[in-house]
């Protein structure tokens, strides 16, 4: 791992910090349990962390946060011998309308939704803190990873040894996903591309709901990298942010891992409707003495999923890349406890007075969808079997719609047509069921 990135993610590392109403168990930080009930809040503070002299930092966390609980990561830096104020990155839980911080300045520090920049000063130490909250005495959030990465001032990142390897990630394109989630869908697709290669079979829409930053429009990018790393952790995939060079990407690919990165789009791409800055996954490198290339899964590259498998000249990639990467590892053996589930439901006709309308049922009880389910951020869709099998559910053809009278309207199809219905709420939990009409 790069010297400018530090991860706290085991009992020994966590125990070096200060525990206030929290404890460390099973390599996780949890709220203290007093007489059978969890305390309402607690705090973990790391020891001061020496770093290379830096002018920007990114914080990462992975946490289980069941409904009624939340976590809040903070950081401060040592500038001219004095510690800055603590800077928070927003309360986070899949079950909250989570908001990154509003851009603000604190002396030489500029706090954005997912990073801290030092405009006129430099720092060489950082300290991390994470608060745990619960409104439910029988539930606690738990933190498995807390990390920080800094941009080393005046350092040219290493290019590393060339590698010639192609990884098989899962390609998806923005054009085939839920349009309402499109502003941050490329980031969600990147997480799905990385996670599904390990057999997770998650929809990009599930990731998109959990990493969504609900803060009001403030001129900053709506895609929050801190929330993206946290979203991966919801399903048990360790993930963190790092400022790094080409050498780190090459080492990840050499070890068999893909990496999610951000690229600046060209004027021609922007003219085609691409965002000025987009997120892609690195799936390999082609080593060549004349024209080495980077292999990508680019969600903006076409209309069909496998159009996303593109390649880019290495020199062009280095110009477009901002040196920030999101790293991910295979799922933890310990199952996540956030309550992000896929609930199986029965899909049944609403009745003779509502032809073509179907409702969801669980344990014999109707699961009526609110009229504002989609207006409030939920996703409702249906699909039919395609003419060939797919590697993941996310590759199926989805038809996105809105609820009607608490259910979903399905089209008249050929006899014995099978439909699958998906309802993903704003916490990333999904109801899914089949019906043959």
Short mmCIF file of C-alpha atoms in Angstrom, two decimals:
data_model
loop_
_atom_site.label_atom_id
_atom_site.label_comp_id
_atom_site.label_asym_id
_atom_site.label_seq_id
_atom_site.Cartn_x
_atom_site.Cartn_y
_atom_site.Cartn_z
CA UNK A 1 0.00 0.00 0.00
CA UNK A 2 1.16 3.56 -0.72
CA UNK A 3 2.89 5.36 2.15
CA UNK A 4 0.37 8.19 1.86
CA UNK A 5 -2.58 5.88 2.65
CA UNK A 6 -3.34 4.35 6.04
CA UNK A 7 -6.17 1.96 6.89
CA UNK A 8 -7.37 1.00 10.36
CA UNK A 9 -9.20 -2.30 10.00
CA UNK A 10 -8.41 -4.81 12.73
CA UNK A 11 -8.59 -5.08 16.49
CA UNK A 12 -4.93 -4.28 17.07
CA UNK A 13 -5.07 -1.11 14.95
CA UNK A 14 -8.33 0.11 16.51
CA UNK A 15 -7.10 -0.49 20.06
CA UNK A 16 -4.33 2.10 19.58
CA UNK A 17 -7.00 4.81 19.51
CA UNK A 18 -9.21 6.38 22.17
CA UNK A 19 -12.51 4.62 22.92
CA UNK A 20 -15.36 6.71 24.33
CA UNK A 21 -18.59 4.73 24.90
CA UNK A 22 -17.45 2.28 22.23
CA UNK A 23 -15.67 -1.05 22.26
CA UNK A 24 -13.76 -3.18 19.75
CA UNK A 25 -15.07 -6.67 19.03
CA UNK A 26 -14.63 -8.97 16.03
CA UNK A 27 -12.30 -6.39 14.41
CA UNK A 28 -15.08 -3.77 14.50
CA UNK A 29 -15.90 -0.68 16.54
CA UNK A 30 -19.31 -0.94 18.24
CA UNK A 31 -21.27 1.00 20.84
CA UNK A 32 -20.90 -0.09 24.45
CA UNK A 33 -23.53 -2.50 25.73
CA UNK A 34 -24.77 -1.53 29.21
CA UNK A 35 -27.26 -3.78 31.02
CA UNK A 36 -28.40 -5.30 27.74
CA UNK A 37 -28.87 -2.00 25.87
CA UNK A 38 -26.56 -0.09 23.57
CA UNK A 39 -25.66 3.45 24.62
CA UNK A 40 -27.12 6.11 22.27
CA UNK A 41 -23.78 7.38 20.97
CA UNK A 42 -20.06 6.89 21.23
CA UNK A 43 -16.83 7.99 19.61
CA UNK A 44 -13.57 6.45 18.41
CA UNK A 45 -10.55 8.76 17.94
CA UNK A 46 -7.35 7.55 16.33
CA UNK A 47 -3.90 8.48 17.52
CA UNK A 48 -2.24 11.27 15.46
CA UNK A 49 -1.09 9.80 12.15
CA UNK A 50 2.19 11.03 10.60
CA UNK A 51 1.92 11.47 6.83
CA UNK A 52 4.08 12.80 4.00
CA UNK A 53 3.67 16.57 3.70
CA UNK A 54 0.29 16.96 1.99
CA UNK A 55 -2.16 19.49 0.58
CA UNK A 56 -5.35 17.37 0.33
CA UNK A 57 -6.91 14.36 2.06
CA UNK A 58 -9.71 11.82 1.57
CA UNK A 59 -11.38 9.81 4.34
CA UNK A 60 -12.94 6.35 3.91
CA UNK A 61 -15.06 4.15 6.13
CA UNK A 62 -16.89 0.83 5.89
CA UNK A 63 -19.68 0.31 8.39
CA UNK A 64 -22.77 -1.74 9.08
CA UNK A 65 -25.53 0.73 9.95
CA UNK A 66 -28.93 -0.95 10.49
CA UNK A 67 -32.11 1.11 10.39
CA UNK A 68 -32.13 3.58 13.30
CA UNK A 69 -28.32 3.83 13.45
CA UNK A 70 -25.70 5.99 11.75
CA UNK A 71 -22.00 6.85 11.73
CA UNK A 72 -20.16 10.12 11.11
CA UNK A 73 -16.48 10.27 10.13
CA UNK A 74 -14.37 13.34 10.92
CA UNK A 75 -10.78 14.44 10.42
CA UNK A 76 -8.45 17.21 11.50
CA UNK A 77 -4.94 18.15 10.45
CA UNK A 78 -1.91 19.69 12.12
CA UNK A 79 -1.05 23.02 10.47
CA UNK A 80 1.81 25.21 11.73
CA UNK A 81 1.90 23.26 14.98
CA UNK A 82 -1.82 23.68 15.68
CA UNK A 83 -4.67 21.23 15.18
CA UNK A 84 -7.50 22.43 12.98
CA UNK A 85 -11.15 22.08 13.96
CA UNK A 86 -12.73 18.69 13.38
CA UNK A 87 -14.24 18.47 9.91
CA UNK A 88 -17.17 16.07 9.40
CA UNK A 89 -18.19 14.25 6.22
CA UNK A 90 -21.88 13.93 7.06
CA UNK A 91 -23.91 11.39 9.01
CA UNK A 92 -24.09 8.21 6.99
CA UNK A 93 -26.40 5.21 6.87
CA UNK A 94 -28.23 3.50 4.00
CA UNK A 95 -31.44 4.38 5.83
CA UNK A 96 -30.77 8.13 6.03
CA UNK A 97 -31.22 10.85 3.46
CA UNK A 98 -27.52 11.29 3.89
CA UNK A 99 -25.85 14.58 2.99
CA UNK A 100 -22.20 15.39 2.49
CA UNK A 101 -21.04 18.66 4.05
CA UNK A 102 -21.73 21.96 2.35
CA UNK A 103 -18.49 23.40 0.88
CA UNK A 104 -16.87 25.70 3.43
CA UNK A 105 -13.56 27.30 4.33
CA UNK A 106 -11.76 27.17 7.68
CA UNK A 107 -8.69 29.34 7.39
CA UNK A 108 -6.37 27.58 4.91
CA UNK A 109 -8.67 24.53 4.77
CA UNK A 110 -11.37 24.03 2.16
CA UNK A 111 -13.87 21.31 3.02
CA UNK A 112 -15.81 19.70 0.17
CA UNK A 113 -18.40 16.93 0.27
CA UNK A 114 -15.74 14.20 0.07
CA UNK A 115 -12.31 15.81 0.53
CA UNK A 116 -10.31 18.47 2.38
CA UNK A 117 -7.87 20.75 0.55
CA UNK A 118 -5.19 23.04 2.01
CA UNK A 119 -4.92 26.12 -0.21
CA UNK A 120 -1.99 28.05 1.25
CA UNK A 121 -0.56 25.72 3.90
CA UNK A 122 0.73 22.19 4.18
CA UNK A 123 0.24 19.55 6.85
CA UNK A 124 2.11 16.44 7.92
CA UNK A 125 -0.23 14.85 10.47
CA UNK A 126 -3.88 13.87 10.47
CA UNK A 127 -6.22 12.50 13.10
CA UNK A 128 -9.41 10.55 12.46
CA UNK A 129 -12.58 10.29 14.48
CA UNK A 130 -15.84 8.43 13.92
CA UNK A 131 -19.06 8.81 15.89
CA UNK A 132 -21.56 5.98 16.24
CA UNK A 133 -25.25 6.71 16.90
CA UNK A 134 -28.32 4.60 17.57
CA UNK A 135 -31.99 5.32 18.28
CA UNK A 136 -32.63 1.64 19.02
CA UNK A 137 -31.27 0.18 22.24
CA UNK A 138 -30.93 -3.28 20.65
CA UNK A 139 -29.03 -2.15 17.54
CA UNK A 140 -25.57 -0.75 17.05
CA UNK A 141 -23.65 0.36 14.01
CA UNK A 142 -20.24 -1.25 13.60
CA UNK A 143 -17.20 0.14 11.82
CA UNK A 144 -14.88 -2.31 10.06
CA UNK A 145 -12.57 0.13 8.29
CA UNK A 146 -11.49 3.73 8.81
CA UNK A 147 -8.89 5.14 6.46
CA UNK A 148 -7.23 8.26 5.15
CA UNK A 149 -5.21 9.04 2.04
CA UNK A 150 -3.35 12.28 1.37
CA UNK A 151 -2.01 13.99 -1.73
CA UNK A 152 1.71 14.30 -1.08
CA UNK A 153 2.90 17.80 -1.97
CA UNK A 154 5.65 18.00 -4.57
CA UNK A 155 5.68 14.23 -5.14
CA UNK A 156 5.44 12.68 -8.60
CA UNK A 157 3.55 9.38 -8.21
CA UNK A 158 5.43 6.27 -9.31
CA UNK A 159 4.58 4.70 -12.66
CA UNK A 160 5.51 1.18 -11.57
CA UNK A 161 6.48 -1.79 -13.72
CA UNK A 162 4.43 -2.36 -16.89
CA UNK A 163 1.90 -5.18 -16.76
CA UNK A 164 0.15 -7.00 -19.57
CA UNK A 165 -3.08 -8.42 -18.16
CA UNK A 166 -6.80 -8.36 -18.89
CA UNK A 167 -9.38 -8.83 -16.11
CA UNK A 168 -12.97 -9.90 -16.65
CA UNK A 169 -15.11 -7.27 -14.95
CA UNK A 170 -18.84 -6.86 -15.46
CA UNK A 171 -19.60 -4.11 -18.04
CA UNK A 172 -22.72 -1.94 -17.77
CA UNK A 173 -23.66 1.31 -19.50
CA UNK A 174 -25.49 4.34 -18.13
CA UNK A 175 -27.90 4.32 -21.08
CA UNK A 176 -29.58 1.10 -19.86
CA UNK A 177 -29.97 2.10 -16.22
CA UNK A 178 -32.64 4.07 -14.31
CA UNK A 179 -32.66 7.57 -15.75
CA UNK A 180 -33.61 9.20 -12.43
CA UNK A 181 -30.32 7.98 -10.92
CA UNK A 182 -28.20 8.89 -13.96
CA UNK A 183 -26.25 11.83 -12.43
CA UNK A 184 -24.33 9.42 -10.17
CA UNK A 185 -24.93 6.13 -11.99
CA UNK A 186 -21.42 5.78 -13.45
CA UNK A 187 -20.02 5.66 -9.92
CA UNK A 188 -22.58 3.00 -8.95
CA UNK A 189 -21.82 1.02 -12.11
CA UNK A 190 -18.13 1.03 -11.20
CA UNK A 191 -18.92 -0.54 -7.83
CA UNK A 192 -21.21 -3.12 -9.44
CA UNK A 193 -18.53 -3.96 -12.03
CA UNK A 194 -16.03 -4.67 -9.26
CA UNK A 195 -18.39 -6.48 -6.87
CA UNK A 196 -20.17 -8.69 -9.39
CA UNK A 197 -16.98 -10.27 -10.67
CA UNK A 198 -16.96 -12.04 -7.29
CA UNK A 199 -20.49 -13.33 -7.83
CA UNK A 200 -22.42 -10.71 -5.84
CA UNK A 201 -25.03 -10.18 -8.62
CA UNK A 202 -26.02 -6.71 -7.39
CA UNK A 203 -27.83 -4.18 -9.55
CA UNK A 204 -26.13 -0.83 -10.19
CA UNK A 205 -29.38 0.73 -8.93
CA UNK A 206 -28.84 -0.88 -5.53
CA UNK A 207 -25.42 0.76 -5.24
CA UNK A 208 -26.77 4.04 -6.63
CA UNK A 209 -29.34 4.28 -3.85
CA UNK A 210 -26.80 3.71 -1.08
CA UNK A 211 -24.14 6.13 -2.37
CA UNK A 212 -26.62 8.86 -3.24
CA UNK A 213 -25.79 12.23 -1.66
CA UNK A 214 -29.06 14.03 -0.92
CA UNK A 215 -27.50 17.42 -0.13
CA UNK A 216 -29.11 20.44 -1.84
CA UNK A 217 -27.54 21.72 -5.06
CA UNK A 218 -24.32 23.51 -4.14
CA UNK A 219 -22.32 23.49 -7.37
CA UNK A 220 -20.19 20.50 -6.34
CA UNK A 221 -20.23 17.09 -7.99
CA UNK A 222 -23.28 15.08 -6.90
CA UNK A 223 -21.11 11.95 -6.81
CA UNK A 224 -19.65 11.49 -3.33
CA UNK A 225 -16.59 9.22 -3.22
CA UNK A 226 -16.75 8.79 0.56
CA UNK A 227 -20.29 7.48 0.26
CA UNK A 228 -19.23 5.22 -2.62
CA UNK A 229 -16.60 3.47 -0.50
CA UNK A 230 -19.13 3.18 2.34
CA UNK A 231 -21.71 1.71 -0.05
CA UNK A 232 -19.33 -1.08 -1.05
CA UNK A 233 -18.84 -1.88 2.62
CA UNK A 234 -22.61 -2.30 3.04
CA UNK A 235 -22.44 -5.59 1.15
CA UNK A 236 -19.24 -6.69 2.88
CA UNK A 237 -16.69 -5.51 0.28
CA UNK A 238 -13.75 -3.67 1.91
CA UNK A 239 -13.24 -0.45 -0.07
CA UNK A 240 -11.24 2.71 0.39
CA UNK A 241 -10.03 5.82 -1.43
CA UNK A 242 -6.43 6.51 -2.30
CA UNK A 243 -4.35 9.19 -3.98
CA UNK A 244 -1.84 7.24 -6.03
CA UNK A 245 0.06 6.90 -9.28
CA UNK A 246 0.05 4.55 -12.23
CA UNK A 247 2.22 2.13 -10.29
CA UNK A 248 -0.59 1.44 -7.81
CA UNK A 249 -3.06 0.72 -10.61
CA UNK A 250 -0.59 -1.64 -12.26
CA UNK A 251 -0.01 -3.49 -9.00
CA UNK A 252 -3.76 -3.86 -8.45
CA UNK A 253 -4.24 -5.36 -11.90
CA UNK A 254 -1.18 -7.57 -11.47
CA UNK A 255 -2.77 -8.91 -8.26
CA UNK A 256 -6.09 -9.50 -10.05
CA UNK A 257 -8.05 -6.49 -8.78
CA UNK A 258 -9.88 -3.87 -10.79
CA UNK A 259 -9.86 -0.21 -9.74
CA UNK A 260 -12.46 2.55 -10.00
CA UNK A 261 -11.04 5.89 -11.19
CA UNK A 262 -12.26 9.30 -12.40
CA UNK A 263 -11.35 10.70 -15.83
CA UNK A 264 -11.83 14.11 -17.42
CA UNK A 265 -13.80 13.79 -20.65
CA UNK A 266 -12.60 15.32 -23.91
CA UNK A 267 -14.48 18.25 -25.51
CA UNK A 268 -15.80 15.84 -28.16
CA UNK A 269 -17.14 13.48 -25.50
CA UNK A 270 -18.75 16.35 -23.60
CA UNK A 271 -20.41 17.46 -26.84
CA UNK A 272 -21.96 13.96 -27.03
CA UNK A 273 -23.59 14.45 -23.63
CA UNK A 274 -20.92 12.84 -21.44
CA UNK A 275 -20.19 14.54 -18.07
CA UNK A 276 -17.08 16.67 -17.79
CA UNK A 277 -15.73 14.18 -15.24
CA UNK A 278 -16.77 10.53 -15.38
CA UNK A 279 -16.02 7.34 -13.47
CA UNK A 280 -14.71 4.17 -15.09
CA UNK A 281 -13.13 0.91 -13.92
CA UNK A 282 -9.66 -0.18 -14.95
CA UNK A 283 -9.79 -3.80 -16.12
CA UNK A 284 -6.24 -4.24 -17.37
CA UNK A 285 -3.29 -3.00 -19.38
CA UNK A 286 -1.85 -3.80 -22.79
CA UNK A 287 1.91 -3.42 -22.61
CA UNK A 288 3.53 -2.24 -25.81
CA UNK A 289 6.75 -0.39 -26.57
CA UNK A 290 5.00 1.85 -29.10
CA UNK A 291 1.44 2.44 -27.80
CA UNK A 292 0.70 0.98 -24.35
CA UNK A 293 -3.01 1.07 -23.49
CA UNK A 294 -5.31 0.98 -20.49
CA UNK A 295 -8.33 -1.34 -20.67
CA UNK A 296 -11.50 0.17 -19.23
CA UNK A 297 -15.14 -0.47 -18.48
CA UNK A 298 -16.54 2.95 -19.40
CA UNK A 299 -20.27 3.32 -18.60
CA UNK A 300 -20.64 6.23 -21.03
CA UNK A 301 -19.14 4.47 -24.04
CA UNK A 302 -22.27 3.17 -25.81
CA UNK A 303 -25.83 1.89 -25.76
CA UNK A 304 -25.17 -1.82 -25.12
CA UNK A 305 -23.46 -3.11 -22.00
CA UNK A 306 -20.47 -4.63 -23.75
CA UNK A 307 -19.84 -1.30 -25.51
CA UNK A 308 -18.39 -0.30 -22.14
CA UNK A 309 -15.32 -2.47 -22.75
CA UNK A 310 -12.98 0.11 -24.23
CA UNK A 311 -9.29 0.84 -24.36
CA UNK A 312 -7.40 4.11 -24.07
CA UNK A 313 -3.84 5.15 -24.89
CA UNK A 314 -1.84 5.20 -21.67
CA UNK A 315 -0.59 8.74 -22.28
CA UNK A 316 -4.15 9.99 -22.79
CA UNK A 317 -5.28 8.17 -19.65
CA UNK A 318 -2.59 9.82 -17.53
CA UNK A 319 -3.66 13.25 -18.77
CA UNK A 320 -7.34 12.57 -18.02
CA UNK A 321 -6.93 10.81 -14.64
CA UNK A 322 -7.00 12.84 -11.40
CA UNK A 323 -4.87 10.29 -9.46
CA UNK A 324 -7.76 9.33 -7.16
CA UNK A 325 -8.78 5.68 -7.06
CA UNK A 326 -11.30 3.54 -5.20
CA UNK A 327 -9.87 0.16 -4.27
CA UNK A 328 -11.98 -2.89 -3.44
CA UNK A 329 -11.35 -6.38 -2.11
CA UNK A 330 -13.45 -9.55 -2.10
CA UNK A 331 -16.42 -9.77 0.24
CA UNK A 332 -15.74 -10.31 3.93
CA UNK A 333 -16.70 -13.74 5.24
CA UNK A 334 -18.73 -12.04 7.97
CA UNK A 335 -22.09 -11.08 6.46
CA UNK A 336 -23.06 -7.42 6.53
CA UNK A 337 -25.74 -6.51 9.06
CA UNK A 338 -27.14 -3.35 7.49
CA UNK A 339 -30.47 -4.90 6.55
CA UNK A 340 -29.85 -4.39 2.83
CA UNK A 341 -31.84 -7.34 1.60
CA UNK A 342 -33.58 -8.81 -1.39
CA UNK A 343 -37.01 -9.74 -0.18
CA UNK A 344 -38.87 -12.33 -2.26
CA UNK A 345 -42.47 -11.43 -2.99
CA UNK A 346 -45.43 -12.91 -4.84
CA UNK A 347 -46.71 -10.92 -7.80
CA UNK A 348 -50.46 -11.31 -8.21
CA UNK A 349 -53.24 -9.64 -10.28
CA UNK A 350 -54.87 -6.69 -8.52
CA UNK A 351 -58.34 -7.92 -9.54
CA UNK A 352 -60.85 -7.98 -12.37
CA UNK A 353 -61.60 -4.28 -11.89
CA UNK A 354 -57.94 -3.40 -12.63
CA UNK A 355 -56.82 -5.46 -15.66
CA UNK A 356 -53.09 -5.40 -16.31
CA UNK A 357 -52.33 -4.21 -12.77
CA UNK A 358 -50.36 -6.41 -10.37
CA UNK A 359 -49.44 -6.08 -6.71
CA UNK A 360 -46.71 -7.48 -4.50
CA UNK A 361 -47.46 -9.80 -1.60
CA UNK A 362 -45.29 -11.09 1.24
CA UNK A 363 -46.46 -13.67 3.80
CA UNK A 364 -49.94 -13.31 2.38
CA UNK A 365 -50.02 -9.57 3.06
CA UNK A 366 -49.98 -6.92 0.29
CA UNK A 367 -46.85 -4.78 -0.01
CA UNK A 368 -48.47 -1.71 -1.53
CA UNK A 369 -46.10 0.74 -3.18
CA UNK A 370 -46.75 4.40 -2.28
CA UNK A 371 -47.83 6.63 -5.15
CA UNK A 372 -44.70 8.72 -4.56
CA UNK A 373 -42.37 5.69 -4.38
CA UNK A 374 -40.42 6.81 -7.45
CA UNK A 375 -40.93 10.53 -6.86
CA UNK A 376 -39.23 10.09 -3.49
CA UNK A 377 -36.26 8.31 -5.08
CA UNK A 378 -37.30 4.65 -5.33
CA UNK A 379 -36.87 2.56 -8.49
CA UNK A 380 -39.55 0.28 -9.93
CA UNK A 381 -38.90 -1.91 -12.97
CA UNK A 382 -39.83 -5.12 -14.74
CA UNK A 383 -38.03 -7.45 -17.11
CA UNK A 384 -38.76 -10.51 -19.22
CA UNK A 385 -36.33 -13.30 -20.10
CA UNK A 386 -33.99 -12.28 -22.91
CA UNK A 387 -33.19 -14.58 -25.80
CA UNK A 388 -29.87 -15.58 -24.21
CA UNK A 389 -28.60 -16.00 -20.62
CA UNK A 390 -26.62 -13.23 -18.91
CA UNK A 391 -23.65 -13.24 -16.59
CA UNK A 392 -25.54 -11.10 -14.03
CA UNK A 393 -29.08 -9.92 -13.39
CA UNK A 394 -27.96 -6.37 -14.15
CA UNK A 395 -27.41 -7.30 -17.81
CA UNK A 396 -31.09 -8.05 -18.35
CA UNK A 397 -33.25 -5.52 -20.19
CA UNK A 398 -35.06 -3.42 -17.59
CA UNK A 399 -38.20 -1.38 -18.18
CA UNK A 400 -38.48 1.38 -15.61
CA UNK A 401 -41.93 2.56 -14.59
CA UNK A 402 -43.90 4.12 -11.72
CA UNK A 403 -46.43 2.60 -9.27
CA UNK A 404 -50.12 2.61 -10.04
CA UNK A 405 -52.73 2.03 -7.32
CA UNK A 406 -50.07 0.50 -5.09
CA UNK A 407 -48.87 -1.96 -7.74
CA UNK A 408 -47.24 -2.15 -11.14
CA UNK A 409 -48.79 -2.28 -14.59
CA UNK A 410 -47.39 -5.00 -16.85
CA UNK A 411 -47.95 -5.08 -20.61
CA UNK A 412 -49.99 -7.69 -22.41
CA UNK A 413 -47.50 -10.12 -23.84
CA UNK A 414 -47.47 -13.45 -25.52
CA UNK A 415 -49.11 -16.34 -23.72
CA UNK A 416 -47.17 -17.75 -20.77
CA UNK A 417 -44.89 -14.69 -20.70
CA UNK A 418 -42.80 -14.52 -17.54
CA UNK A 419 -42.18 -11.16 -15.85
CA UNK A 420 -39.81 -10.27 -13.02
CA UNK A 421 -40.62 -7.20 -10.94
CA UNK A 422 -38.02 -5.18 -8.99
CA UNK A 423 -38.68 -2.47 -6.40
CA UNK A 424 -35.55 -0.82 -4.93
CA UNK A 425 -36.11 1.67 -2.11
CA UNK A 426 -33.88 4.61 -1.23
CA UNK A 427 -31.97 2.48 1.31
CA UNK A 428 -30.92 0.01 -1.39
CA UNK A 429 -33.20 -2.81 -0.17
CA UNK A 430 -35.05 -4.59 -2.97
CA UNK A 431 -38.25 -6.57 -3.36
CA UNK A 432 -38.23 -8.98 -6.30
CA UNK A 433 -40.83 -11.42 -7.57
CA UNK A 434 -41.93 -13.35 -10.68
CA UNK A 435 -45.24 -13.96 -12.41
CA UNK A 436 -46.16 -15.82 -15.55
CA UNK A 437 -49.10 -14.30 -17.41
#
